[in-house]
mmCIF file of C-alpha atoms and ligand atoms in Angstrom:
data_model
loop_
_atom_site.group_PDB
_atom_site.id
_atom_site.type_symbol
_atom_site.label_atom_id
_atom_site.label_comp_id
_atom_site.label_asym_id
_atom_site.label_seq_id
_atom_site.Cartn_x
_atom_site.Cartn_y
_atom_site.Cartn_z
ATOM 1 C CA MET A 9 9.063 24.031 -20.956
ATOM 2 C CA ARG A 10 11.049 26.522 -22.991
ATOM 3 C CA VAL A 11 13.608 25.489 -25.555
ATOM 4 C CA ALA A 12 15.287 28.385 -27.372
ATOM 5 C CA ASP A 13 12.454 30.752 -26.452
ATOM 6 C CA GLN A 14 9.703 28.458 -27.649
ATOM 7 C CA TYR A 15 7.307 26.582 -25.376
ATOM 8 C CA TYR A 16 7.190 22.824 -25.949
ATOM 9 C CA ARG A 17 5.514 19.840 -24.476
ATOM 10 C CA THR A 18 7.063 16.437 -25.150
ATOM 11 C CA ILE A 19 3.992 15.237 -27.066
ATOM 12 C CA TRP A 20 1.179 17.159 -28.776
ATOM 13 C CA VAL A 21 -1.190 17.315 -31.717
ATOM 14 C CA ASP A 22 -1.636 20.252 -34.064
ATOM 15 C CA GLU A 23 -5.056 21.667 -34.953
ATOM 16 C CA GLY A 24 -7.240 19.794 -37.410
ATOM 17 C CA GLN A 25 -9.469 16.761 -37.831
ATOM 18 C CA LEU A 26 -7.825 13.586 -36.500
ATOM 19 C CA PRO A 27 -4.271 14.992 -36.722
ATOM 20 C CA ASP A 28 -0.931 13.172 -36.537
ATOM 21 C CA VAL A 29 0.877 13.127 -33.189
ATOM 22 C CA GLN A 30 4.121 15.084 -32.705
ATOM 23 C CA ILE A 31 6.860 14.123 -30.247
ATOM 24 C CA ILE A 32 10.314 15.356 -29.300
ATOM 25 C CA ASP A 33 12.598 12.539 -30.460
ATOM 26 C CA GLN A 34 14.858 12.190 -27.429
ATOM 27 C CA ARG A 35 17.378 9.900 -29.112
ATOM 28 C CA TYR A 36 19.191 12.914 -30.561
ATOM 29 C CA LEU A 37 19.421 15.012 -27.404
ATOM 30 C CA PRO A 38 21.462 16.818 -26.206
ATOM 31 C CA HIS A 39 23.182 17.291 -29.566
ATOM 32 C CA GLU A 40 20.219 17.869 -31.866
ATOM 33 C CA PHE A 41 16.585 18.843 -31.339
ATOM 34 C CA HIS A 42 14.313 16.700 -33.515
ATOM 35 C CA ILE A 43 10.536 16.560 -33.733
ATOM 36 C CA GLU A 44 9.071 13.324 -35.043
ATOM 37 C CA THR A 45 5.648 13.025 -36.635
ATOM 38 C CA ILE A 46 3.860 9.833 -35.603
ATOM 39 C CA SER A 47 1.234 8.796 -38.153
ATOM 40 C CA SER A 48 0.140 5.317 -37.099
ATOM 41 C CA TYR A 49 -0.217 3.192 -33.982
ATOM 42 C CA LYS A 50 2.674 1.065 -35.290
ATOM 43 C CA GLN A 51 4.981 4.072 -35.359
ATOM 44 C CA MET A 52 3.893 4.962 -31.824
ATOM 45 C CA ALA A 53 4.624 1.417 -30.597
ATOM 46 C CA ILE A 54 8.100 1.644 -32.131
ATOM 47 C CA ALA A 55 8.664 5.127 -30.653
ATOM 48 C CA ILE A 56 7.866 3.808 -27.167
ATOM 49 C CA LYS A 57 9.824 0.560 -27.474
ATOM 50 C CA GLU A 58 12.890 2.066 -29.139
ATOM 51 C CA MET A 59 12.795 5.002 -26.725
ATOM 52 C CA HIS A 60 12.301 7.896 -29.125
ATOM 53 C CA LEU A 61 10.350 8.995 -26.080
ATOM 54 C CA ARG A 62 10.673 7.578 -22.578
ATOM 55 C CA GLY A 63 9.922 8.191 -18.906
ATOM 56 C CA ALA A 64 6.956 6.716 -17.061
ATOM 57 C CA GLY A 65 4.501 9.606 -17.411
ATOM 58 C CA LEU A 66 5.265 10.221 -21.068
ATOM 59 C CA ILE A 67 5.090 6.522 -21.909
ATOM 60 C CA GLY A 68 1.559 6.539 -20.457
ATOM 61 C CA VAL A 69 0.405 9.575 -22.421
ATOM 62 C CA ALA A 70 2.028 8.213 -25.590
ATOM 63 C CA GLY A 71 0.139 4.948 -25.051
ATOM 64 C CA ALA A 72 -3.113 6.930 -24.887
ATOM 65 C CA PHE A 73 -2.307 8.680 -28.170
ATOM 66 C CA GLY A 74 -1.375 5.243 -29.542
ATOM 67 C CA VAL A 75 -4.929 4.051 -28.826
ATOM 68 C CA TYR A 76 -6.236 7.099 -30.702
ATOM 69 C CA LEU A 77 -3.986 6.282 -33.672
ATOM 70 C CA ALA A 78 -5.156 2.647 -33.638
ATOM 71 C CA TYR A 79 -8.763 3.826 -34.049
ATOM 72 C CA ARG A 80 -7.717 6.344 -36.683
ATOM 73 C CA ASP A 81 -5.794 3.645 -38.601
ATOM 74 C CA ALA A 82 -8.820 1.338 -38.415
ATOM 75 C CA PHE A 83 -11.188 4.101 -39.579
ATOM 76 C CA GLN A 84 -8.954 5.162 -42.479
ATOM 77 C CA ALA A 85 -8.185 1.623 -43.705
ATOM 78 C CA ASN A 86 -11.615 0.212 -42.880
ATOM 79 C CA GLN A 87 -10.220 -2.370 -40.484
ATOM 80 C CA PRO A 88 -12.338 -4.470 -38.086
ATOM 81 C CA MET A 89 -12.299 -4.018 -34.272
ATOM 82 C CA VAL A 90 -10.015 -7.005 -33.921
ATOM 83 C CA PHE A 91 -7.315 -4.851 -35.554
ATOM 84 C CA VAL A 92 -7.723 -2.223 -32.829
ATOM 85 C CA ASP A 93 -7.654 -4.837 -30.066
ATOM 86 C CA GLY A 94 -4.407 -6.262 -31.469
ATOM 87 C CA ALA A 95 -2.924 -2.773 -31.751
ATOM 88 C CA ILE A 96 -3.730 -1.959 -28.111
ATOM 89 C CA THR A 97 -2.148 -5.217 -26.928
ATOM 90 C CA GLU A 98 0.938 -4.397 -28.987
ATOM 91 C CA ILE A 99 1.199 -0.940 -27.408
ATOM 92 C CA LEU A 100 0.708 -2.412 -23.915
ATOM 93 C CA ASN A 101 3.578 -4.826 -24.490
ATOM 94 C CA THR A 102 6.122 -2.246 -25.620
ATOM 95 C CA ARG A 103 7.632 -1.576 -22.189
ATOM 96 C CA PRO A 104 6.742 -3.637 -19.123
ATOM 97 C CA THR A 105 7.932 -1.742 -16.043
ATOM 98 C CA ALA A 106 6.224 1.677 -16.016
ATOM 99 C CA VAL A 107 2.656 1.063 -14.884
ATOM 100 C CA ASN A 108 1.553 4.401 -16.376
ATOM 101 C CA LEU A 109 1.155 2.725 -19.765
ATOM 102 C CA LYS A 110 -1.565 0.386 -18.528
ATOM 103 C CA TRP A 111 -3.044 3.146 -16.360
ATOM 104 C CA ALA A 112 -3.457 5.468 -19.335
ATOM 105 C CA ILE A 113 -4.838 2.841 -21.701
ATOM 106 C CA ASP A 114 -7.307 1.741 -19.026
ATOM 107 C CA LYS A 115 -8.500 5.351 -18.796
ATOM 108 C CA VAL A 116 -9.000 5.801 -22.553
ATOM 109 C CA CYS A 117 -10.549 2.477 -23.596
ATOM 110 C CA PRO A 118 -13.807 2.568 -21.568
ATOM 111 C CA ARG A 119 -14.560 6.088 -22.817
ATOM 112 C CA VAL A 120 -14.264 5.028 -26.450
ATOM 113 C CA ALA A 121 -17.111 2.531 -25.996
ATOM 114 C CA SER A 122 -19.698 5.322 -26.367
ATOM 115 C CA GLY A 123 -18.623 6.021 -29.970
ATOM 116 C CA LEU A 124 -20.880 4.417 -32.585
ATOM 117 C CA THR A 125 -18.438 4.402 -35.514
ATOM 118 C CA LEU A 126 -14.672 4.010 -35.772
ATOM 119 C CA GLU A 127 -14.443 7.684 -36.696
ATOM 120 C CA GLU A 128 -16.386 8.693 -33.589
ATOM 121 C CA LYS A 129 -14.270 6.394 -31.455
ATOM 122 C CA ALA A 130 -11.087 7.947 -32.868
ATOM 123 C CA HIS A 131 -12.369 11.422 -31.927
ATOM 124 C CA ILE A 132 -13.235 10.289 -28.393
ATOM 125 C CA ALA A 133 -9.839 8.610 -27.945
ATOM 126 C CA LEU A 134 -8.099 11.761 -29.172
ATOM 127 C CA ASP A 135 -9.968 13.922 -26.654
ATOM 128 C CA ALA A 136 -9.195 11.453 -23.872
ATOM 129 C CA ALA A 137 -5.479 11.371 -24.772
ATOM 130 C CA LYS A 138 -5.313 15.177 -24.817
ATOM 131 C CA GLN A 139 -6.960 15.295 -21.391
ATOM 132 C CA LEU A 140 -4.484 12.752 -20.018
ATOM 133 C CA ALA A 141 -1.612 14.858 -21.373
ATOM 134 C CA ASP A 142 -3.008 17.897 -19.517
ATOM 135 C CA HIS A 143 -3.576 15.817 -16.386
ATOM 136 C CA ASP A 144 0.014 14.561 -16.504
ATOM 137 C CA ALA A 145 1.391 18.096 -16.826
ATOM 138 C CA GLU A 146 -0.813 19.394 -14.005
ATOM 139 C CA SER A 147 0.185 16.488 -11.726
ATOM 140 C CA CYS A 148 3.832 17.320 -12.277
ATOM 141 C CA ARG A 149 3.232 21.027 -11.615
ATOM 142 C CA LEU A 150 1.652 20.071 -8.281
ATOM 143 C CA ILE A 151 4.532 17.702 -7.461
ATOM 144 C CA GLY A 152 6.747 20.767 -7.746
ATOM 145 C CA LEU A 153 4.588 22.723 -5.315
ATOM 146 C CA HIS A 154 4.468 19.894 -2.778
ATOM 147 C CA GLY A 155 8.175 19.127 -3.033
ATOM 148 C CA LEU A 156 9.314 22.726 -2.726
ATOM 149 C CA PRO A 157 9.005 22.954 1.122
ATOM 150 C CA LEU A 158 11.376 19.976 1.473
ATOM 151 C CA ILE A 159 14.075 21.938 -0.330
ATOM 152 C CA GLU A 160 13.193 25.169 1.477
ATOM 153 C CA GLU A 161 13.571 23.418 4.820
ATOM 154 C CA ILE A 162 17.118 22.317 4.012
ATOM 155 C CA SER A 163 17.953 25.763 2.654
ATOM 156 C CA GLU A 164 16.758 27.348 5.916
ATOM 157 C CA ARG A 165 18.716 24.830 7.963
ATOM 158 C CA LYS A 166 21.817 25.709 5.941
ATOM 159 C CA LYS A 167 21.044 29.423 6.465
ATOM 160 C CA GLY A 168 20.679 30.027 2.758
ATOM 161 C CA GLY A 169 23.720 27.944 1.815
ATOM 162 C CA VAL A 170 23.623 25.865 -1.359
ATOM 163 C CA VAL A 171 21.316 22.830 -1.223
ATOM 164 C CA ASN A 172 23.013 19.890 -2.956
ATOM 165 C CA ILE A 173 20.536 17.458 -4.527
ATOM 166 C CA LEU A 174 21.476 14.207 -6.210
ATOM 167 C CA THR A 175 19.244 12.746 -8.919
ATOM 168 C CA HIS A 176 19.382 9.622 -11.049
ATOM 169 C CA CYS A 177 18.283 9.111 -14.667
ATOM 170 C CA ASN A 178 15.903 11.702 -16.097
ATOM 171 C CA ALA A 179 12.729 12.494 -14.233
ATOM 172 C CA GLY A 180 12.399 15.953 -15.729
ATOM 173 C CA TRP A 181 9.863 17.341 -18.184
ATOM 174 C CA LEU A 182 11.222 15.072 -20.911
ATOM 175 C CA ALA A 183 9.951 12.092 -18.912
ATOM 176 C CA PHE A 184 6.420 13.539 -18.741
ATOM 177 C CA THR A 185 4.283 15.920 -20.763
ATOM 178 C CA ASP A 186 5.751 18.898 -18.905
ATOM 179 C CA TYR A 187 7.487 20.004 -15.632
ATOM 180 C CA GLY A 188 8.807 16.569 -14.590
ATOM 181 C CA SER A 189 8.609 14.742 -11.268
ATOM 182 C CA ALA A 190 11.988 14.765 -9.459
ATOM 183 C CA LEU A 191 13.055 17.947 -11.249
ATOM 184 C CA SER A 192 9.778 19.816 -10.788
ATOM 185 C CA PRO A 193 10.466 20.949 -7.164
ATOM 186 C CA ILE A 194 14.037 21.743 -8.184
ATOM 187 C CA TYR A 195 12.875 24.064 -10.987
ATOM 188 C CA LEU A 196 10.455 25.785 -8.640
ATOM 189 C CA ALA A 197 13.059 26.222 -5.890
ATOM 190 C CA HIS A 198 15.534 27.631 -8.406
ATOM 191 C CA ARG A 199 12.942 30.107 -9.724
ATOM 192 C CA LYS A 200 12.227 31.177 -6.157
ATOM 193 C CA GLY A 201 15.883 32.084 -5.753
ATOM 194 C CA ILE A 202 16.871 29.221 -3.440
ATOM 195 C CA LYS A 203 20.532 28.426 -3.949
ATOM 196 C CA LEU A 204 20.866 24.848 -5.141
ATOM 197 C CA HIS A 205 23.103 22.560 -7.094
ATOM 198 C CA VAL A 206 22.246 19.208 -8.688
ATOM 199 C CA TRP A 207 24.539 16.189 -8.896
ATOM 200 C CA VAL A 208 23.492 14.370 -12.083
ATOM 201 C CA ASP A 209 24.212 10.635 -12.270
ATOM 202 C CA GLU A 210 25.193 9.806 -15.854
ATOM 203 C CA THR A 211 22.875 6.729 -15.677
ATOM 204 C CA ARG A 212 24.501 4.039 -17.745
ATOM 205 C CA PRO A 213 23.773 2.354 -20.025
ATOM 206 C CA ARG A 214 21.568 4.832 -21.885
ATOM 207 C CA ASN A 215 22.908 7.880 -20.101
ATOM 208 C CA GLN A 216 19.590 9.646 -19.568
ATOM 209 C CA GLY A 217 21.275 11.722 -16.847
ATOM 210 C CA ALA A 218 24.201 12.791 -18.994
ATOM 211 C CA ALA A 219 22.171 13.380 -22.135
ATOM 212 C CA LEU A 220 18.787 14.600 -20.920
ATOM 213 C CA THR A 221 18.916 15.840 -17.316
ATOM 214 C CA THR A 222 21.971 18.024 -17.952
ATOM 215 C CA TRP A 223 20.281 19.412 -21.088
ATOM 216 C CA GLU A 224 17.148 20.262 -19.139
ATOM 217 C CA LEU A 225 19.038 21.852 -16.241
ATOM 218 C CA LEU A 226 21.196 23.864 -18.632
ATOM 219 C CA ASN A 227 18.057 25.167 -20.385
ATOM 220 C CA GLU A 228 16.626 26.257 -17.035
ATOM 221 C CA GLY A 229 19.888 27.724 -15.747
ATOM 222 C CA VAL A 230 20.048 25.384 -12.729
ATOM 223 C CA PRO A 231 23.646 24.839 -11.480
ATOM 224 C CA HIS A 232 24.600 21.179 -11.889
ATOM 225 C CA THR A 233 27.513 18.782 -12.216
ATOM 226 C CA LEU A 234 27.587 15.510 -14.117
ATOM 227 C CA ILE A 235 29.035 12.563 -12.198
ATOM 228 C CA ALA A 236 29.871 8.976 -13.068
ATOM 229 C CA ASP A 237 27.271 6.606 -11.641
ATOM 230 C CA ASN A 238 29.619 5.317 -8.952
ATOM 231 C CA THR A 239 30.400 8.741 -7.474
ATOM 232 C CA GLY A 240 27.295 9.274 -5.318
ATOM 233 C CA GLY A 241 28.450 7.174 -2.351
ATOM 234 C CA HIS A 242 31.691 9.118 -2.051
ATOM 235 C CA LEU A 243 29.844 12.452 -2.224
ATOM 236 C CA MET A 244 27.406 11.327 0.446
ATOM 237 C CA GLN A 245 30.186 10.217 2.802
ATOM 238 C CA ASN A 246 31.747 13.647 2.460
ATOM 239 C CA GLN A 247 28.610 15.688 3.263
ATOM 240 C CA MET A 248 28.316 16.862 -0.341
ATOM 241 C CA VAL A 249 24.699 15.701 -0.775
ATOM 242 C CA ASP A 250 21.791 17.135 1.279
ATOM 243 C CA MET A 251 19.030 15.102 -0.284
ATOM 244 C CA VAL A 252 18.312 12.659 -3.097
ATOM 245 C CA ILE A 253 15.233 12.972 -5.321
ATOM 246 C CA THR A 254 14.501 10.388 -7.993
ATOM 247 C CA GLY A 255 11.482 9.537 -10.099
ATOM 248 C CA ALA A 256 9.690 6.197 -10.254
ATOM 249 C CA ASP A 257 8.367 3.847 -12.898
ATOM 250 C CA ARG A 258 6.128 1.786 -10.633
ATOM 251 C CA ILE A 259 5.413 1.990 -6.915
ATOM 252 C CA ALA A 260 3.849 -1.059 -5.266
ATOM 253 C CA ALA A 261 1.171 -0.652 -2.583
ATOM 254 C CA ASN A 262 3.769 -1.183 0.164
ATOM 255 C CA GLY A 263 5.981 1.599 -1.235
ATOM 256 C CA ASP A 264 8.624 -0.580 -2.917
ATOM 257 C CA THR A 265 9.682 1.430 -5.945
ATOM 258 C CA ALA A 266 10.967 0.460 -9.378
ATOM 259 C CA ASN A 267 13.163 3.117 -10.921
ATOM 260 C CA LYS A 268 16.090 3.245 -13.321
ATOM 261 C CA ILE A 269 18.790 0.660 -12.668
ATOM 262 C CA GLY A 270 21.206 1.938 -10.012
ATOM 263 C CA THR A 271 18.597 3.760 -7.939
ATOM 264 C CA TYR A 272 18.716 1.066 -5.227
ATOM 265 C CA LEU A 273 22.458 1.580 -4.680
ATOM 266 C CA LYS A 274 21.919 5.323 -4.234
ATOM 267 C CA ALA A 275 19.144 4.654 -1.723
ATOM 268 C CA LEU A 276 21.432 2.322 0.248
ATOM 269 C CA ALA A 277 24.204 4.895 0.320
ATOM 270 C CA ALA A 278 21.762 7.624 1.347
ATOM 271 C CA HIS A 279 20.383 5.449 4.150
ATOM 272 C CA ASP A 280 23.867 4.627 5.414
ATOM 273 C CA ASN A 281 24.722 8.323 5.537
ATOM 274 C CA GLY A 282 21.440 9.575 7.024
ATOM 275 C CA ILE A 283 20.536 11.529 3.880
ATOM 276 C CA PRO A 284 16.829 11.914 2.982
ATOM 277 C CA PHE A 285 15.877 9.930 -0.116
ATOM 278 C CA TYR A 286 12.651 11.077 -1.805
ATOM 279 C CA VAL A 287 10.729 9.520 -4.675
ATOM 280 C CA ALA A 288 8.703 11.992 -6.757
ATOM 281 C CA ALA A 289 5.916 10.532 -8.866
ATOM 282 C CA PRO A 290 2.288 11.124 -9.834
ATOM 283 C CA THR A 291 -0.216 8.696 -8.325
ATOM 284 C CA SER A 292 -0.652 7.216 -11.836
ATOM 285 C CA THR A 293 2.703 5.510 -11.115
ATOM 286 C CA ILE A 294 1.339 3.705 -8.033
ATOM 287 C CA ASP A 295 0.246 0.146 -8.752
ATOM 288 C CA PHE A 296 -2.318 -0.269 -5.963
ATOM 289 C CA ALA A 297 -3.078 -3.797 -7.157
ATOM 290 C CA LEU A 298 0.465 -4.965 -6.425
ATOM 291 C CA ALA A 299 1.056 -5.662 -2.732
ATOM 292 C CA GLU A 300 4.855 -5.467 -2.892
ATOM 293 C CA GLY A 301 7.518 -4.674 -5.440
ATOM 294 C CA LEU A 302 10.453 -6.990 -4.880
ATOM 295 C CA GLY A 303 10.219 -9.915 -7.287
ATOM 296 C CA LYS A 304 6.773 -8.740 -8.419
ATOM 297 C CA ILE A 305 7.302 -5.648 -10.552
ATOM 298 C CA PRO A 306 8.349 -6.797 -14.035
ATOM 299 C CA ILE A 307 11.865 -5.601 -14.781
ATOM 300 C CA GLU A 308 12.512 -4.743 -18.414
ATOM 301 C CA GLU A 309 15.556 -6.410 -19.963
ATOM 302 C CA ARG A 310 16.916 -4.594 -22.993
ATOM 303 C CA SER A 311 19.539 -5.400 -25.582
ATOM 304 C CA GLY A 312 23.100 -6.010 -24.371
ATOM 305 C CA ASN A 313 24.213 -3.665 -27.163
ATOM 306 C CA GLU A 314 23.103 -0.740 -25.005
ATOM 307 C CA VAL A 315 25.837 -1.809 -22.542
ATOM 308 C CA ARG A 316 28.444 -2.707 -25.171
ATOM 309 C CA TYR A 317 28.086 0.596 -27.051
ATOM 310 C CA VAL A 318 28.006 4.189 -25.913
ATOM 311 C CA ARG A 319 26.275 6.872 -27.956
ATOM 312 C CA GLY A 320 28.020 10.206 -28.337
ATOM 313 C CA LEU A 321 29.095 13.010 -30.627
ATOM 314 C CA TYR A 322 32.230 12.339 -32.672
ATOM 315 C CA ASN A 323 33.467 14.826 -35.261
ATOM 316 C CA GLY A 324 30.028 16.389 -35.335
ATOM 317 C CA ASN A 325 28.203 13.105 -35.939
ATOM 318 C CA ILE A 326 26.120 11.103 -33.460
ATOM 319 C CA VAL A 327 27.742 7.667 -33.325
ATOM 320 C CA ASP A 328 27.546 4.485 -31.261
ATOM 321 C CA MET A 329 30.987 3.401 -30.068
ATOM 322 C CA LEU A 330 31.945 -0.108 -28.971
ATOM 323 C CA ILE A 331 33.564 -0.014 -25.501
ATOM 324 C CA CYS A 332 34.431 -3.707 -24.981
ATOM 325 C CA PRO A 333 35.668 -6.648 -27.073
ATOM 326 C CA GLU A 334 33.099 -7.359 -29.749
ATOM 327 C CA ASN A 335 30.404 -9.864 -28.709
ATOM 328 C CA THR A 336 31.261 -9.599 -25.000
ATOM 329 C CA PRO A 337 28.279 -11.075 -23.115
ATOM 330 C CA ALA A 338 26.310 -8.218 -21.574
ATOM 331 C CA VAL A 339 23.120 -8.088 -19.555
ATOM 332 C CA ASN A 340 20.936 -5.009 -19.437
ATOM 333 C CA TYR A 341 18.295 -4.743 -16.699
ATOM 334 C CA GLY A 342 16.514 -1.450 -17.126
ATOM 335 C CA PHE A 343 15.273 -0.994 -13.553
ATOM 336 C CA ASP A 344 15.794 -2.086 -9.970
ATOM 337 C CA ILE A 345 13.619 -2.046 -6.876
ATOM 338 C CA THR A 346 14.265 0.238 -3.938
ATOM 339 C CA PRO A 347 12.575 -1.226 -0.835
ATOM 340 C CA ALA A 348 10.121 1.125 0.905
ATOM 341 C CA ARG A 349 12.206 1.113 4.108
ATOM 342 C CA LEU A 350 14.924 3.122 2.293
ATOM 343 C CA ILE A 351 12.533 5.831 1.084
ATOM 344 C CA SER A 352 11.995 8.920 3.263
ATOM 345 C CA GLY A 353 8.829 10.001 1.450
ATOM 346 C CA PHE A 354 6.853 10.107 -1.771
ATOM 347 C CA ILE A 355 6.238 13.479 -3.392
ATOM 348 C CA THR A 356 2.963 13.175 -5.314
ATOM 349 C CA GLU A 357 0.473 15.618 -6.830
ATOM 350 C CA LYS A 358 -1.711 15.014 -3.763
ATOM 351 C CA GLY A 359 0.995 15.826 -1.258
ATOM 352 C CA VAL A 360 4.040 14.253 0.405
ATOM 353 C CA VAL A 361 3.436 10.966 2.173
ATOM 354 C CA ASN A 362 5.886 9.118 4.333
ATOM 355 C CA ASN A 363 4.184 5.865 5.054
ATOM 356 C CA ILE A 364 2.399 3.103 3.254
ATOM 357 C CA LYS A 365 -1.017 3.621 4.830
ATOM 358 C CA LEU A 366 -1.107 7.222 3.640
ATOM 359 C CA LEU A 367 0.027 6.035 0.225
ATOM 360 C CA MET A 368 -2.986 3.715 0.062
ATOM 361 C CA ASN A 369 -5.293 6.623 0.974
ATOM 362 C CA LEU A 370 -4.260 8.361 -2.243
ATOM 363 C CA ASN A 371 -6.236 5.697 -4.105
ATOM 364 C CA ARG A 372 -9.475 7.387 -3.093
HETATM 365 O O1 LIG B 21 14.012 3.807 -19.367
HETATM 366 P P1 LIG B 21 13.407 5.154 -19.134
HETATM 367 O O2 LIG B 21 14.295 6.276 -19.553
HETATM 368 O O3 LIG B 21 12.013 5.257 -19.673
HETATM 369 O O4 LIG B 21 13.281 5.202 -17.575
HETATM 370 C C1 LIG B 21 12.882 6.351 -16.899
HETATM 371 C C2 LIG B 21 13.275 6.217 -15.514
HETATM 372 O O5 LIG B 21 13.426 5.164 -15.003
HETATM 373 C C3 LIG B 21 13.610 7.356 -14.730
HETATM 374 O O6 LIG B 21 14.388 6.840 -13.696
HETATM 375 C C4 LIG B 21 12.554 8.137 -14.108
HETATM 376 O O7 LIG B 21 12.928 8.430 -12.828
HETATM 377 C C5 LIG B 21 11.228 7.543 -14.007
HETATM 378 S S1 LIG B 21 10.299 8.133 -15.282
HETATM 379 C C6 LIG B 21 9.650 9.538 -14.645
#
């Protein structure tokens, strides 16, 4: 995507033999645009865990580049294979909910086996990670194409009136290598001249909606309005939302979907008001091995400080501000599960599916 007239992906490598990995450090957005150079698997594990980068698709691709860096570290420091195995386990354990991390590592590791030396293995892992990055971007481009008719249909029904779409968290290009999942059809519809407007949930506690989704939509010129997380129900009751599109971090085989905390409440409100609720995700986010989501998908619990403090710009500096009495007990579940029965359809790179059986067919 373009930022100030330059094309960026969220993660990339420059030319050269076994190069470092570059990422957009999302912790500073929307106030500052930082690129971070990642030079070891350890730094990549920290970047994933501490959310320098985030979003299911991007976490997966970053994990793949992490495997590459583990082999590169081992080659450069003459470490044994046990070092690489430990590094991969460490990367796998950084964030538990998005299944894309395991998916991507499972794709890279078998390919590396054909390398005879650590150097060869590092080269193979690098190629595999680059291919996964391209695959992720292409999947998201296709999600846009498949999701577009859903928006067009509403636009036609409204005789060209503005289509109001509510989204939660950030499932834009920042959450993937490029394009995004939930935002990909929105970008396409906007470029095609369909009149639309996006309600952006702020998405406490880390405010990915307020910080990242608004920044993306502003860059693309898509009309949008930031709302407090609790506003969606009121908007839906007052016919101010035509559809909801969110992303996903893990979809179980029965369609139960883990997404950013608060998604479930939006799905309930949408259901109660007869508003279509779509989940947009690449099939790499479907955990076909997991029969159902509720109680089964691991829900990440993060530091209570993310609830106690809010990050923002104050006098030109990015600061974390305490919003409650110091040491107030706080719990911070990162995700919740939206049961399949509340989901109107899944927008994937292979098409839109509305029922579980069709979802299973995508495994072929
Ligand atoms: O904690 P994050 O920012 O990595 O979580 C990302 C999300 O949960 C988003 O909701 C998104 O929809 C899924 S990632 C494409």
